[in-house]
Short mmCIF file of C-alpha atoms and ligand atoms in Angstrom, two decimals:
data_model
loop_
_atom_site.label_atom_id
_atom_site.label_comp_id
_atom_site.label_asym_id
_atom_site.label_seq_id
_atom_site.Cartn_x
_atom_site.Cartn_y
_atom_site.Cartn_z
CA UNK A 1 -1.78 15.31 12.61
CA UNK A 2 -2.31 15.92 16.29
CA UNK A 3 -2.45 12.80 18.51
CA UNK A 4 0.56 11.07 16.98
CA UNK A 5 3.63 12.80 15.68
CA UNK A 6 4.33 12.55 11.97
CA UNK A 7 7.80 11.13 12.56
CA UNK A 8 6.53 8.46 14.98
CA UNK A 9 3.95 7.22 12.47
CA UNK A 10 6.43 7.22 9.57
CA UNK A 11 9.15 5.36 11.42
CA UNK A 12 6.77 2.78 12.95
CA UNK A 13 5.27 2.11 9.53
CA UNK A 14 8.67 1.61 7.92
CA UNK A 15 9.93 -0.63 10.75
CA UNK A 16 6.79 -2.77 10.65
CA UNK A 17 6.97 -3.36 6.89
CA UNK A 18 10.68 -4.17 7.01
CA UNK A 19 10.25 -6.77 9.74
CA UNK A 20 10.46 -10.51 9.17
CA UNK A 21 6.96 -10.82 10.64
CA UNK A 22 5.52 -8.70 7.80
CA UNK A 23 7.05 -11.07 5.25
CA UNK A 24 5.90 -14.13 7.22
CA UNK A 25 2.31 -12.96 7.58
CA UNK A 26 1.79 -11.08 4.32
CA UNK A 27 3.93 -13.00 1.81
CA UNK A 28 5.57 -11.06 -1.02
CA UNK A 29 2.80 -8.56 -1.69
CA UNK A 30 1.66 -6.24 1.10
CA UNK A 31 -1.92 -5.45 0.11
CA UNK A 32 -5.34 -7.11 -0.13
CA UNK A 33 -5.90 -8.80 -3.47
CA UNK A 34 -2.17 -9.48 -3.85
CA UNK A 35 -0.55 -9.59 -7.26
CA UNK A 36 -3.77 -10.63 -9.04
CA UNK A 37 -5.34 -7.31 -8.11
CA UNK A 38 -2.10 -5.48 -9.01
CA UNK A 39 -2.15 -6.97 -12.51
CA UNK A 40 -5.82 -6.12 -12.98
CA UNK A 41 -5.24 -2.54 -11.80
CA UNK A 42 -2.25 -2.13 -14.12
CA UNK A 43 -4.18 -3.44 -17.13
CA UNK A 44 -7.14 -1.19 -16.31
CA UNK A 45 -4.70 1.73 -16.08
CA UNK A 46 -3.45 0.93 -19.59
CA UNK A 47 0.04 -0.28 -18.62
CA UNK A 48 1.65 -1.98 -21.63
CA UNK A 49 5.18 -2.66 -22.94
CA UNK A 50 7.43 0.35 -22.32
CA UNK A 51 4.97 2.23 -20.06
CA UNK A 52 6.89 4.07 -17.35
CA UNK A 53 5.44 3.36 -13.91
CA UNK A 54 6.54 4.99 -10.67
CA UNK A 55 5.40 2.86 -7.75
CA UNK A 56 4.98 5.04 -4.66
CA UNK A 57 5.65 3.12 -1.43
CA UNK A 58 6.83 0.05 -3.33
CA UNK A 59 7.52 -2.11 -0.24
CA UNK A 60 9.39 -5.24 -1.30
CA UNK A 61 9.07 -4.34 -4.98
CA UNK A 62 6.72 -7.24 -5.82
CA UNK A 63 4.33 -5.11 -7.90
CA UNK A 64 7.09 -3.44 -9.94
CA UNK A 65 8.61 -6.87 -10.72
CA UNK A 66 5.22 -8.21 -11.78
CA UNK A 67 4.57 -5.27 -14.13
CA UNK A 68 8.02 -5.72 -15.70
CA UNK A 69 7.63 -9.50 -16.11
CA UNK A 70 3.98 -9.63 -17.24
CA UNK A 71 3.56 -6.36 -19.12
CA UNK A 72 7.16 -5.33 -19.94
CA UNK A 73 6.62 -2.03 -18.09
CA UNK A 74 9.59 0.01 -16.91
CA UNK A 75 9.32 0.69 -13.21
CA UNK A 76 10.85 2.77 -10.47
CA UNK A 77 9.74 2.04 -6.92
CA UNK A 78 10.27 4.46 -4.06
CA UNK A 79 9.77 3.65 -0.41
CA UNK A 80 10.78 5.21 2.90
CA UNK A 81 12.18 1.86 4.05
CA UNK A 82 15.87 1.68 3.12
CA UNK A 83 16.14 -2.04 3.91
CA UNK A 84 13.24 -2.98 1.65
CA UNK A 85 14.68 -0.77 -1.10
CA UNK A 86 18.02 -2.55 -0.75
CA UNK A 87 16.38 -5.99 -0.84
CA UNK A 88 14.25 -5.04 -3.87
CA UNK A 89 17.34 -3.73 -5.69
CA UNK A 90 19.19 -7.00 -5.01
CA UNK A 91 16.17 -9.01 -6.21
CA UNK A 92 16.02 -6.97 -9.44
CA UNK A 93 19.64 -7.97 -10.14
CA UNK A 94 18.97 -11.65 -9.26
CA UNK A 95 16.03 -11.72 -11.67
CA UNK A 96 17.95 -9.91 -14.43
CA UNK A 97 15.44 -7.06 -14.26
CA UNK A 98 17.81 -4.26 -13.22
CA UNK A 99 17.42 -2.50 -16.58
CA UNK A 100 13.63 -2.56 -16.27
CA UNK A 101 13.06 -1.90 -12.58
CA UNK A 102 14.87 0.40 -10.14
CA UNK A 103 14.28 1.28 -6.53
CA UNK A 104 15.28 4.19 -4.34
CA UNK A 105 14.56 5.52 -0.89
CA UNK A 106 12.04 8.33 -1.06
CA UNK A 107 9.13 9.98 0.67
CA UNK A 108 5.74 10.04 -1.07
CA UNK A 109 5.21 13.50 0.35
CA UNK A 110 8.37 14.89 -1.31
CA UNK A 111 9.09 12.84 -4.40
CA UNK A 112 12.50 13.31 -5.97
CA UNK A 113 11.38 13.01 -9.59
CA UNK A 114 11.02 15.77 -12.14
CA UNK A 115 7.62 17.18 -13.12
CA UNK A 116 5.75 15.06 -15.69
CA UNK A 117 8.27 12.21 -15.52
CA UNK A 118 6.00 9.14 -15.59
CA UNK A 119 3.09 7.69 -17.56
CA UNK A 120 1.53 5.93 -14.57
CA UNK A 121 1.75 6.68 -10.86
CA UNK A 122 1.05 3.48 -8.95
CA UNK A 123 0.22 3.50 -5.25
CA UNK A 124 -1.15 0.41 -3.50
CA UNK A 125 -2.26 0.23 0.11
CA UNK A 126 -0.05 3.07 1.25
CA UNK A 127 -1.91 6.39 0.75
CA UNK A 128 -3.90 5.63 3.92
CA UNK A 129 -0.63 5.61 5.90
CA UNK A 130 0.69 8.91 4.52
CA UNK A 131 0.76 11.62 7.13
CA UNK A 132 0.01 14.42 4.63
CA UNK A 133 -2.38 13.05 2.05
CA UNK A 134 -2.82 16.44 0.29
CA UNK A 135 0.93 16.72 -0.18
CA UNK A 136 1.25 13.12 -1.47
CA UNK A 137 -1.64 13.58 -3.94
CA UNK A 138 -0.13 16.84 -5.18
CA UNK A 139 3.26 15.16 -5.67
CA UNK A 140 1.62 12.30 -7.60
CA UNK A 141 -0.04 14.82 -9.90
CA UNK A 142 3.19 16.78 -10.39
CA UNK A 143 5.23 13.73 -11.55
CA UNK A 144 2.46 12.38 -13.81
CA UNK A 145 2.66 13.25 -17.53
CA UNK A 146 -0.36 14.92 -19.13
CA UNK A 147 -2.45 12.03 -20.49
CA UNK A 148 -1.07 9.76 -17.76
CA UNK A 149 -2.97 8.22 -14.85
CA UNK A 150 -2.74 7.44 -11.17
CA UNK A 151 -3.57 3.79 -10.36
CA UNK A 152 -4.43 3.58 -6.72
CA UNK A 153 -5.72 0.97 -4.28
CA UNK A 154 -6.37 1.27 -0.57
CA UNK A 155 -8.35 0.28 2.47
CA UNK A 156 -11.74 2.00 2.80
CA UNK A 157 -13.00 3.02 6.23
CA UNK A 158 -16.49 4.51 6.49
CA UNK A 159 -16.44 6.43 9.78
CA UNK A 160 -14.83 5.70 13.12
CA UNK A 161 -17.46 3.46 14.70
CA UNK A 162 -15.07 0.51 14.89
CA UNK A 163 -13.05 -1.41 17.49
CA UNK A 164 -10.45 0.82 19.13
CA UNK A 165 -7.47 -1.34 18.10
CA UNK A 166 -8.28 -0.46 14.47
CA UNK A 167 -7.78 3.22 15.31
CA UNK A 168 -4.53 2.67 17.23
CA UNK A 169 -1.00 3.13 15.90
CA UNK A 170 -1.04 -0.59 14.98
CA UNK A 171 -4.26 0.11 13.05
CA UNK A 172 -2.54 3.01 11.28
CA UNK A 173 0.33 0.76 10.24
CA UNK A 174 -2.22 -1.82 9.06
CA UNK A 175 -3.57 0.91 6.70
CA UNK A 176 -6.84 1.14 8.65
CA UNK A 177 -6.73 3.91 11.29
CA UNK A 178 -6.41 6.75 8.77
CA UNK A 179 -8.12 5.01 5.86
CA UNK A 180 -10.93 7.05 4.26
CA UNK A 181 -14.25 6.60 2.47
CA UNK A 182 -13.90 6.21 -1.32
CA UNK A 183 -15.26 9.74 -1.93
CA UNK A 184 -12.56 11.23 0.30
CA UNK A 185 -9.79 9.47 -1.64
CA UNK A 186 -11.35 10.70 -4.88
CA UNK A 187 -11.54 14.18 -3.39
CA UNK A 188 -7.80 14.18 -2.55
CA UNK A 189 -6.97 13.10 -6.11
CA UNK A 190 -9.35 15.60 -7.74
CA UNK A 191 -8.14 18.48 -5.58
CA UNK A 192 -4.60 17.65 -6.71
CA UNK A 193 -5.80 17.97 -10.33
CA UNK A 194 -6.65 14.40 -11.44
CA UNK A 195 -9.99 13.57 -13.10
CA UNK A 196 -11.71 10.41 -11.87
CA UNK A 197 -11.98 7.60 -14.42
CA UNK A 198 -13.20 4.66 -12.35
CA UNK A 199 -13.54 3.16 -8.89
CA UNK A 200 -14.00 -0.56 -8.15
CA UNK A 201 -14.76 -2.14 -4.79
CA UNK A 202 -12.81 -5.28 -3.83
CA UNK A 203 -14.12 -5.87 -0.31
CA UNK A 204 -13.74 -9.65 -0.67
CA UNK A 205 -9.96 -9.12 -0.98
CA UNK A 206 -9.74 -7.74 2.55
CA UNK A 207 -11.75 -10.69 3.93
CA UNK A 208 -9.31 -13.10 2.27
CA UNK A 209 -6.35 -11.18 3.67
CA UNK A 210 -7.72 -11.33 7.22
CA UNK A 211 -8.29 -15.11 6.82
CA UNK A 212 -4.78 -15.60 5.47
CA UNK A 213 -3.05 -13.59 8.20
CA UNK A 214 -5.05 -15.39 10.89
CA UNK A 215 -4.14 -18.80 9.48
CA UNK A 216 -0.47 -17.84 9.23
CA UNK A 217 -0.39 -16.56 12.82
CA UNK A 218 -1.80 -19.90 14.00
CA UNK A 219 0.61 -21.91 11.87
CA UNK A 220 3.76 -19.94 12.82
CA UNK A 221 2.70 -19.88 16.44
CA UNK A 222 2.29 -23.68 16.51
CA UNK A 223 5.82 -24.18 15.25
CA UNK A 224 7.08 -21.38 17.55
CA UNK A 225 8.43 -19.27 14.68
CA UNK A 226 6.94 -15.93 15.72
CA UNK A 227 9.53 -13.63 17.34
CA UNK A 228 9.08 -12.77 21.05
CA UNK A 229 8.52 -9.13 20.06
CA UNK A 230 5.35 -10.11 18.15
CA UNK A 231 2.24 -9.22 20.15
CA UNK A 232 -0.02 -12.12 19.16
CA UNK A 233 -2.90 -10.98 21.35
CA UNK A 234 -2.90 -7.48 19.85
CA UNK A 235 -2.77 -8.91 16.33
CA UNK A 236 -5.69 -11.24 17.06
CA UNK A 237 -7.75 -8.38 18.51
CA UNK A 238 -7.00 -6.25 15.45
CA UNK A 239 -8.08 -9.07 13.11
CA UNK A 240 -11.24 -9.76 15.09
CA UNK A 241 -12.18 -6.06 15.02
CA UNK A 242 -11.40 -5.92 11.29
CA UNK A 243 -13.70 -8.90 10.70
CA UNK A 244 -16.49 -7.14 12.61
CA UNK A 245 -15.95 -3.88 10.67
CA UNK A 246 -16.13 -5.79 7.37
CA UNK A 247 -19.38 -7.43 8.53
CA UNK A 248 -20.74 -3.99 9.45
CA UNK A 249 -19.84 -2.70 5.94
CA UNK A 250 -17.46 -0.15 7.44
CA UNK A 251 -14.20 -1.66 6.17
CA UNK A 252 -13.39 -2.56 2.57
CA UNK A 253 -10.91 -2.15 -0.28
CA UNK A 254 -11.03 -0.03 -3.43
CA UNK A 255 -9.12 0.56 -6.63
CA UNK A 256 -9.24 3.99 -8.22
CA UNK A 257 -7.97 5.21 -11.59
CA UNK A 258 -7.81 8.92 -12.32
CA UNK A 259 -6.25 10.77 -15.24
CA UNK A 260 -4.22 13.94 -15.75
C1 SAM B 301 1.16 -1.77 3.22
S1 SAM B 301 2.77 -1.48 2.62
C2 SAM B 301 2.44 -1.55 0.87
C3 SAM B 301 3.67 -1.86 0.06
C4 SAM B 301 3.43 -2.10 -1.42
N1 SAM B 301 2.81 -0.96 -2.05
C5 SAM B 301 2.59 -3.34 -1.63
O1 SAM B 301 1.39 -3.19 -1.90
O2 SAM B 301 3.12 -4.46 -1.51
C6 SAM B 301 2.98 0.25 2.92
C7 SAM B 301 4.35 0.77 2.48
O3 SAM B 301 4.31 2.20 2.55
C8 SAM B 301 5.61 2.65 2.88
N2 SAM B 301 5.47 4.06 3.29
C9 SAM B 301 4.77 4.56 4.32
N3 SAM B 301 4.83 5.91 4.34
C10 SAM B 301 5.59 6.28 3.27
C11 SAM B 301 6.00 7.52 2.73
N4 SAM B 301 5.66 8.67 3.29
N5 SAM B 301 6.76 7.52 1.61
C12 SAM B 301 7.14 6.35 1.02
N6 SAM B 301 6.79 5.13 1.49
C13 SAM B 301 6.01 5.09 2.59
C14 SAM B 301 6.04 1.68 3.96
O4 SAM B 301 7.44 1.69 4.15
C15 SAM B 301 5.52 0.35 3.36
O5 SAM B 301 6.51 -0.26 2.55
#
């Protein structure tokens, strides 16, 4: 990374996803397609009762809870955000899922799990924000058991001919500024050692997410619930530019499954 320091990007990303505004605008699941897409991805990746899943950049833990509830998978979520990890841990206890799902603070680029310690590595809408994607992909491969898979979803960005807000730090946090074409994501995973099994485009999911965030901004703004620190104008510009990029077929969403 050159223009922005690694530490600046990491800490802004964590702060943004721990804020109340993130929860207000995104709901419980912080990626396009929400929990429906999570469940589909998990089923496609072969997650069943007892499968061990490590969720990299688990956010509020919503996906790990879903996999435990719906598929009886055993999960461990790691995220750089200590507050979200604490909240997810408390939620696991409230839901009686503490034996099935754990959370800890951890960096995707230096994962504190042993080699070959999980059946499935899950990573939704976060790889695009990692400052060293090679390192993260190599760590995912290291912790995956032979015969296991990585189940991945992320924003797709085909080139940089987009509105400048999308390429700003805010765009980075929104998983857009350093998002990649599908082939580049596949390349990172293959260079780490994984073998591609399938890719699926879900571009409609990103359209729905933009609509939802826009509607929520309007609603919370009408009832004056948005904090003063929230830059409504910047958010609206970002959404408008995202809409244009989707229309131009430059911005989309993908799921990828690759095996070890
Ligand atoms: C868009 S959110 C996605 C959260 C979750 N996967 C979901 O789909 O609901 C991105 C998450 O990546 C986390 N994150 C960013 N960089 C990270 C890193 N290097 N290691 C671990 N977590 C990271 C952020 O704290 C944030 O929770």
